[in-house]
PDB file of C-alpha atoms in Angstrom:
ATOM      1  CA  LYS A   1       0.000   0.000   0.000  1.00  0.00           C
ATOM      2  CA  ARG A   2       2.770   2.415   0.875  1.00  0.00           C
ATOM      3  CA  PHE A   3       4.439   1.835  -2.483  1.00  0.00           C
ATOM      4  CA  ASP A   4       1.146   2.263  -4.325  1.00  0.00           C
ATOM      5  CA  VAL A   5       0.698   5.663  -2.663  1.00  0.00           C
ATOM      6  CA  VAL A   6       4.200   6.756  -3.681  1.00  0.00           C
ATOM      7  CA  ASP A   7       3.704   5.435  -7.199  1.00  0.00           C
ATOM      8  CA  ALA A   8       0.420   7.296  -7.591  1.00  0.00           C
ATOM      9  CA  ASP A   9       1.928  10.508  -6.195  1.00  0.00           C
ATOM     10  CA  PHE A  10       4.912  10.285  -8.565  1.00  0.00           C
ATOM     11  CA  ARG A  11       2.701   9.634 -11.582  1.00  0.00           C
ATOM     12  CA  ASP A  12       0.540  12.600 -10.621  1.00  0.00           C
ATOM     13  CA  MET A  13       3.615  14.801 -10.364  1.00  0.00           C
ATOM     14  CA  MET A  14       4.872  13.640 -13.760  1.00  0.00           C
ATOM     15  CA  LYS A  15       1.600  14.673 -15.380  1.00  0.00           C
ATOM     16  CA  GLU A  16       2.644  18.256 -14.721  1.00  0.00           C
ATOM     17  CA  ALA A  17       5.988  17.823 -16.500  1.00  0.00           C
ATOM     18  CA  PRO A  18       4.786  18.568 -20.072  1.00  0.00           C
ATOM     19  CA  SER A  19       3.502  21.961 -18.981  1.00  0.00           C
ATOM     20  CA  LEU A  20       6.924  22.904 -17.554  1.00  0.00           C
ATOM     21  CA  PRO A  21       9.603  21.920 -20.109  1.00  0.00           C
ATOM     22  CA  ASN A  22      12.206  23.986 -18.240  1.00  0.00           C
ATOM     23  CA  ALA A  23      13.867  21.590 -15.778  1.00  0.00           C
ATOM     24  CA  VAL A  24      14.998  24.344 -13.397  1.00  0.00           C
ATOM     25  CA  GLU A  25      11.503  25.774 -13.129  1.00  0.00           C
ATOM     26  CA  ALA A  26       9.960  22.321 -12.729  1.00  0.00           C
ATOM     27  CA  CYS A  27      12.335  21.403  -9.912  1.00  0.00           C
ATOM     28  CA  ASN A  28      11.852  24.681  -8.048  1.00  0.00           C
ATOM     29  CA  LEU A  29       8.081  24.685  -7.787  1.00  0.00           C
ATOM     30  CA  THR A  30       6.815  25.441  -4.308  1.00  0.00           C
ATOM     31  CA  GLY A  31       6.725  22.249  -2.237  1.00  0.00           C
ATOM     32  CA  ARG A  32       8.338  20.132  -4.967  1.00  0.00           C
ATOM     33  CA  LEU A  33      11.483  19.318  -2.955  1.00  0.00           C
ATOM     34  CA  GLU A  34       9.480  18.420   0.154  1.00  0.00           C
ATOM     35  CA  ARG A  35       7.180  16.250  -1.943  1.00  0.00           C
ATOM     36  CA  ILE A  36      10.078  14.313  -3.471  1.00  0.00           C
ATOM     37  CA  GLU A  37      11.792  13.914  -0.091  1.00  0.00           C
ATOM     38  CA  ALA A  38       8.555  12.507   1.346  1.00  0.00           C
ATOM     39  CA  MET A  39       8.409   9.994  -1.528  1.00  0.00           C
ATOM     40  CA  LEU A  40      12.013   8.995  -0.912  1.00  0.00           C
ATOM     41  CA  ALA A  41      11.356   8.489   2.801  1.00  0.00           C
ATOM     42  CA  SER A  42       8.381   6.268   1.997  1.00  0.00           C
ATOM     43  CA  LEU A  43      10.406   4.276  -0.538  1.00  0.00           C
ATOM     44  CA  GLU A  44      13.132   3.692   2.042  1.00  0.00           C
ATOM     45  CA  LYS A  45      10.499   2.280   4.395  1.00  0.00           C
ATOM     46  CA  CYS A  46       9.266   0.038   1.578  1.00  0.00           C
ATOM     47  CA  GLU A  47      12.800  -1.152   0.905  1.00  0.00           C
ATOM     48  CA  LYS A  48      13.361  -1.898   4.602  1.00  0.00           C
ATOM     49  CA  ALA A  49      10.103  -3.850   4.821  1.00  0.00           C
ATOM     50  CA  LEU A  50      10.993  -5.807   1.688  1.00  0.00           C
ATOM     51  CA  ALA A  51      14.465  -6.603   3.017  1.00  0.00           C
ATOM     52  CA  ASP A  52      12.955  -7.849   6.289  1.00  0.00           C
ATOM     53  CA  TYR A  53      10.494 -10.020   4.364  1.00  0.00           C
ATOM     54  CA  LEU A  54      13.228 -11.552   2.206  1.00  0.00           C
ATOM     55  CA  GLU A  55      15.317 -12.191   5.311  1.00  0.00           C
ATOM     56  CA  THR A  56      12.524 -14.343   6.791  1.00  0.00           C
ATOM     57  CA  LYS A  57      12.469 -16.417   3.586  1.00  0.00           C
ATOM     58  CA  ARG A  58      16.250 -16.768   3.580  1.00  0.00           C
ATOM     59  CA  ALA A  59      16.171 -17.873   7.205  1.00  0.00           C
ATOM     60  CA  ALA A  60      13.603 -20.529   6.261  1.00  0.00           C
ATOM     61  CA  TYR A  61      15.720 -21.754   3.330  1.00  0.00           C
ATOM     62  CA  PRO A  62      19.369 -20.651   3.706  1.00  0.00           C
ATOM     63  CA  ARG A  63      20.243 -21.377   0.072  1.00  0.00           C
ATOM     64  CA  PHE A  64      18.258 -18.237  -0.756  1.00  0.00           C
ATOM     65  CA  TYR A  65      21.220 -16.275   0.623  1.00  0.00           C
ATOM     66  CA  PHE A  66      23.017 -17.126  -2.619  1.00  0.00           C
ATOM     67  CA  VAL A  67      20.151 -15.831  -4.768  1.00  0.00           C
ATOM     68  CA  ALA A  68      19.940 -12.190  -5.857  1.00  0.00           C
ATOM     69  CA  ALA A  69      17.036 -10.193  -4.440  1.00  0.00           C
ATOM     70  CA  ALA A  70      15.386  -9.772  -7.847  1.00  0.00           C
ATOM     71  CA  ASP A  71      15.560 -13.522  -8.525  1.00  0.00           C
ATOM     72  CA  LEU A  72      14.305 -14.310  -5.033  1.00  0.00           C
ATOM     73  CA  LEU A  73      11.297 -12.057  -5.529  1.00  0.00           C
ATOM     74  CA  ASP A  74      10.565 -13.863  -8.781  1.00  0.00           C
ATOM     75  CA  ILE A  75      10.810 -17.236  -7.035  1.00  0.00           C
ATOM     76  CA  LEU A  76       8.518 -16.177  -4.206  1.00  0.00           C
ATOM     77  CA  SER A  77       5.938 -14.639  -6.517  1.00  0.00           C
ATOM     78  CA  LYS A  78       5.758 -17.777  -8.698  1.00  0.00           C
ATOM     79  CA  GLY A  79       6.392 -20.432  -6.088  1.00  0.00           C
ATOM     80  CA  SER A  80       2.970 -22.023  -6.521  1.00  0.00           C
ATOM     81  CA  ASN A  81       3.895 -23.015 -10.077  1.00  0.00           C
ATOM     82  CA  PRO A  82       6.952 -25.326 -10.062  1.00  0.00           C
ATOM     83  CA  GLN A  83       7.432 -24.974 -13.823  1.00  0.00           C
ATOM     84  CA  LEU A  84       8.175 -21.268 -13.400  1.00  0.00           C
ATOM     85  CA  ILE A  85      10.754 -21.980 -10.694  1.00  0.00           C
ATOM     86  CA  LEU A  86      12.836 -24.445 -12.712  1.00  0.00           C
ATOM     87  CA  LYS A  87      14.989 -21.748 -14.321  1.00  0.00           C
ATOM     88  CA  HIS A  88      16.162 -20.719 -10.847  1.00  0.00           C
ATOM     89  CA  LEU A  89      17.167 -24.218  -9.675  1.00  0.00           C
ATOM     90  CA  PRO A  90      20.849 -23.844 -10.703  1.00  0.00           C
ATOM     91  CA  LYS A  91      21.049 -20.866  -8.330  1.00  0.00           C
ATOM     92  CA  CYS A  92      19.959 -23.035  -5.404  1.00  0.00           C
ATOM     93  CA  PHE A  93      21.441 -26.423  -6.310  1.00  0.00           C
ATOM     94  CA  ASP A  94      24.913 -27.444  -7.445  1.00  0.00           C
ATOM     95  CA  ASN A  95      24.502 -28.655 -11.039  1.00  0.00           C
ATOM     96  CA  ILE A  96      20.793 -29.490 -10.943  1.00  0.00           C
ATOM     97  CA  LYS A  97      19.530 -27.794 -14.080  1.00  0.00           C
ATOM     98  CA  THR A  98      15.907 -28.901 -14.039  1.00  0.00           C
ATOM     99  CA  LEU A  99      13.472 -31.599 -12.916  1.00  0.00           C
ATOM    100  CA  GLU A 100      11.436 -34.178 -14.783  1.00  0.00           C
ATOM    101  CA  PHE A 101       7.712 -34.300 -13.949  1.00  0.00           C
ATOM    102  CA  GLU A 102       4.963 -36.823 -14.441  1.00  0.00           C
ATOM    103  CA  LYS A 103       2.443 -35.873 -17.144  1.00  0.00           C
ATOM    104  CA  ASP A 104      -1.324 -35.776 -16.829  1.00  0.00           C
ATOM    105  CA  GLN A 105      -3.849 -36.995 -19.405  1.00  0.00           C
ATOM    106  CA  ARG A 106      -3.282 -33.846 -21.479  1.00  0.00           C
ATOM    107  CA  SER A 107       0.495 -34.410 -21.420  1.00  0.00           C
ATOM    108  CA  GLU A 108       0.879 -31.397 -19.126  1.00  0.00           C
ATOM    109  CA  PRO A 109       3.444 -31.622 -16.302  1.00  0.00           C
ATOM    110  CA  THR A 110       1.993 -32.309 -12.858  1.00  0.00           C
ATOM    111  CA  ARG A 111       3.510 -31.341  -9.503  1.00  0.00           C
ATOM    112  CA  GLN A 112       5.039 -34.815  -9.124  1.00  0.00           C
ATOM    113  CA  ALA A 113       8.763 -34.721  -9.889  1.00  0.00           C
ATOM    114  CA  ILE A 114      10.303 -38.069 -10.830  1.00  0.00           C
ATOM    115  CA  GLY A 115      13.952 -37.187 -11.436  1.00  0.00           C
ATOM    116  CA  MET A 116      16.559 -34.503 -12.068  1.00  0.00           C
ATOM    117  CA  TYR A 117      18.835 -33.363 -14.897  1.00  0.00           C
ATOM    118  CA  SER A 118      22.396 -32.152 -14.472  1.00  0.00           C
ATOM    119  CA  GLY A 119      23.866 -29.195 -16.313  1.00  0.00           C
ATOM    120  CA  GLU A 120      25.338 -31.671 -18.790  1.00  0.00           C
ATOM    121  CA  GLY A 121      21.940 -33.215 -19.478  1.00  0.00           C
ATOM    122  CA  GLU A 122      22.487 -36.386 -17.445  1.00  0.00           C
ATOM    123  CA  PHE A 123      19.207 -37.722 -16.022  1.00  0.00           C
ATOM    124  CA  VAL A 124      18.879 -39.346 -12.596  1.00  0.00           C
ATOM    125  CA  LYS A 125      15.562 -41.095 -12.037  1.00  0.00           C
ATOM    126  CA  TRP A 126      14.360 -41.148  -8.437  1.00  0.00           C
ATOM    127  CA  THR A 127      13.053 -44.209  -6.636  1.00  0.00           C
ATOM    128  CA  LYS A 128      10.292 -42.070  -5.083  1.00  0.00           C
ATOM    129  CA  THR A 129       8.377 -39.142  -6.543  1.00  0.00           C
ATOM    130  CA  PHE A 130       8.485 -35.704  -4.944  1.00  0.00           C
ATOM    131  CA  THR A 131       5.521 -33.315  -4.724  1.00  0.00           C
ATOM    132  CA  CYS A 132       6.314 -29.650  -5.373  1.00  0.00           C
ATOM    133  CA  GLU A 133       3.561 -27.859  -3.505  1.00  0.00           C
ATOM    134  CA  GLY A 134       3.081 -25.490  -0.596  1.00  0.00           C
ATOM    135  CA  ALA A 135       5.262 -22.526   0.302  1.00  0.00           C
ATOM    136  CA  VAL A 136       8.173 -22.453  -2.134  1.00  0.00           C
ATOM    137  CA  GLU A 137      10.829 -22.158   0.586  1.00  0.00           C
ATOM    138  CA  VAL A 138       9.339 -25.226   2.283  1.00  0.00           C
ATOM    139  CA  TRP A 139       9.191 -27.496  -0.745  1.00  0.00           C
ATOM    140  CA  LEU A 140      12.613 -26.398  -1.974  1.00  0.00           C
ATOM    141  CA  ASP A 141      14.056 -27.300   1.422  1.00  0.00           C
ATOM    142  CA  ALA A 142      12.279 -30.657   1.274  1.00  0.00           C
ATOM    143  CA  LEU A 143      13.559 -31.119  -2.288  1.00  0.00           C
ATOM    144  CA  THR A 144      17.120 -30.598  -1.045  1.00  0.00           C
ATOM    145  CA  HIS A 145      16.737 -33.437   1.454  1.00  0.00           C
ATOM    146  CA  HIS A 146      14.941 -35.574  -1.114  1.00  0.00           C
ATOM    147  CA  THR A 147      17.815 -35.344  -3.604  1.00  0.00           C
ATOM    148  CA  HIS A 148      20.273 -36.293  -0.854  1.00  0.00           C
ATOM    149  CA  ASP A 149      18.182 -39.288   0.187  1.00  0.00           C
ATOM    150  CA  GLU A 150      17.769 -40.433  -3.412  1.00  0.00           C
ATOM    151  CA  LEU A 151      21.497 -40.266  -4.125  1.00  0.00           C
ATOM    152  CA  LYS A 152      22.227 -42.193  -0.928  1.00  0.00           C
ATOM    153  CA  SER A 153      19.734 -44.881  -1.908  1.00  0.00           C
ATOM    154  CA  LEU A 154      21.093 -45.105  -5.449  1.00  0.00           C
ATOM    155  CA  LEU A 155      24.637 -45.243  -4.079  1.00  0.00           C
ATOM    156  CA  MET A 156      23.788 -48.329  -2.034  1.00  0.00           C
ATOM    157  CA  ASP A 157      22.308 -49.968  -5.136  1.00  0.00           C
ATOM    158  CA  ALA A 158      25.374 -49.044  -7.183  1.00  0.00           C
ATOM    159  CA  VAL A 159      27.738 -50.528  -4.599  1.00  0.00           C
ATOM    160  CA  ALA A 160      25.757 -53.772  -4.613  1.00  0.00           C
ATOM    161  CA  ALA A 161      25.816 -53.891  -8.424  1.00  0.00           C
ATOM    162  CA  PHE A 162      29.539 -53.200  -8.835  1.00  0.00           C
ATOM    163  CA  GLU A 163      30.600 -56.841  -8.969  1.00  0.00           C
ATOM    164  CA  GLU A 164      27.946 -57.776 -11.511  1.00  0.00           C
ATOM    165  CA  LYS A 165      29.723 -56.235 -14.513  1.00  0.00           C
ATOM    166  CA  PRO A 166      33.225 -55.202 -15.591  1.00  0.00           C
ATOM    167  CA  ARG A 167      34.084 -51.689 -14.490  1.00  0.00           C
ATOM    168  CA  ASP A 168      34.051 -50.273 -18.019  1.00  0.00           C
ATOM    169  CA  ALA A 169      30.434 -51.470 -18.362  1.00  0.00           C
ATOM    170  CA  PHE A 170      29.386 -50.589 -14.808  1.00  0.00           C
ATOM    171  CA  ILE A 171      30.144 -46.865 -15.178  1.00  0.00           C
ATOM    172  CA  PHE A 172      27.538 -46.514 -17.951  1.00  0.00           C
ATOM    173  CA  ASP A 173      24.748 -47.940 -15.785  1.00  0.00           C
ATOM    174  CA  TRP A 174      24.907 -45.163 -13.189  1.00  0.00           C
ATOM    175  CA  CYS A 175      25.221 -41.385 -13.148  1.00  0.00           C
ATOM    176  CA  ALA A 176      28.768 -40.043 -13.257  1.00  0.00           C
ATOM    177  CA  GLN A 177      28.781 -38.915  -9.625  1.00  0.00           C
ATOM    178  CA  LEU A 178      27.795 -42.327  -8.295  1.00  0.00           C
ATOM    179  CA  SER A 179      30.103 -44.193 -10.671  1.00  0.00           C
ATOM    180  CA  SER A 180      33.027 -42.095  -9.510  1.00  0.00           C
ATOM    181  CA  VAL A 181      32.195 -42.527  -5.816  1.00  0.00           C
ATOM    182  CA  VAL A 182      31.738 -46.296  -6.068  1.00  0.00           C
ATOM    183  CA  CYS A 183      34.974 -46.766  -8.053  1.00  0.00           C
ATOM    184  CA  ARG A 184      36.877 -44.761  -5.448  1.00  0.00           C
ATOM    185  CA  MET A 185      35.301 -46.752  -2.622  1.00  0.00           C
ATOM    186  CA  VAL A 186      36.303 -50.040  -4.236  1.00  0.00           C
ATOM    187  CA  TYR A 187      39.793 -48.724  -4.988  1.00  0.00           C
ATOM    188  CA  THR A 188      40.239 -47.649  -1.364  1.00  0.00           C
ATOM    189  CA  GLU A 189      39.027 -51.017  -0.058  1.00  0.00           C
ATOM    190  CA  ASP A 190      41.405 -52.870  -2.397  1.00  0.00           C
ATOM    191  CA  VAL A 191      44.391 -50.737  -1.419  1.00  0.00           C
ATOM    192  CA  VAL A 192      43.652 -51.114   2.314  1.00  0.00           C
ATOM    193  CA  PHE A 193      43.347 -54.882   1.822  1.00  0.00           C
ATOM    194  CA  ALA A 194      46.678 -54.927  -0.023  1.00  0.00           C
ATOM    195  CA  PHE A 195      48.368 -53.056   2.843  1.00  0.00           C
ATOM    196  CA  ASP A 196      46.859 -55.500   5.341  1.00  0.00           C
ATOM    197  CA  GLN A 197      48.282 -58.374   3.305  1.00  0.00           C
ATOM    198  CA  LEU A 198      51.625 -56.614   3.224  1.00  0.00           C
ATOM    199  CA  GLU A 199      51.653 -56.347   7.016  1.00  0.00           C
ATOM    200  CA  GLU A 200      50.831 -60.027   7.276  1.00  0.00           C
ATOM    201  CA  GLY A 201      53.961 -60.893   5.343  1.00  0.00           C
ATOM    202  CA  ASN A 202      52.850 -60.994   1.736  1.00  0.00           C
ATOM    203  CA  ASP A 203      55.610 -58.957   0.095  1.00  0.00           C
ATOM    204  CA  LYS A 204      53.913 -59.159  -3.270  1.00  0.00           C
ATOM    205  CA  ALA A 205      50.545 -57.823  -2.068  1.00  0.00           C
ATOM    206  CA  LEU A 206      50.811 -54.458  -3.804  1.00  0.00           C
ATOM    207  CA  THR A 207      52.248 -56.004  -6.962  1.00  0.00           C
ATOM    208  CA  GLU A 208      49.480 -58.573  -7.098  1.00  0.00           C
ATOM    209  CA  TYR A 209      46.891 -55.824  -6.590  1.00  0.00           C
TER     210      TYR A 209
END
């Protein structure tokens, strides 16, 4: 409301501008300076109120601290429509470019997300769907935890599947992040085992590894 009052007052003042083409005369009208200063004071109050509002949202979802104020306002104003938020995901998540959603009977995306795409276009399908609804800061926070839980679950499956195929085939069955983690885990286990064998007297343990 305060901003609307200032906006209306400024527009009303600008209506007088065509009748006074001389800038000096226009700026020195009686009460003009006081009127502009009053607008500025009101705008500063608006800015303070807006900053306080954004701070409450950032406190609710700390990743908003890394989002510019203009982008955050756009996110908050469109938070009820997940499709309009997707372009902002890379600002809140490390290398999550967008989400994949289930489609309804008209082939329109629903609120049920079923997976995520990386910046390189790699798709990771989730084991459980995620519903993007409610206050945007709430469902984005829940989405953060959901992606963590999904990657943990997929990591366990990847570890169990490692022995089923040769490594050069295994890495194409899983997303790059999980393939890299599992290969490093196995490498570490093998090296630790080799050192244990070395301590037990097998001088060829590292060579045999």
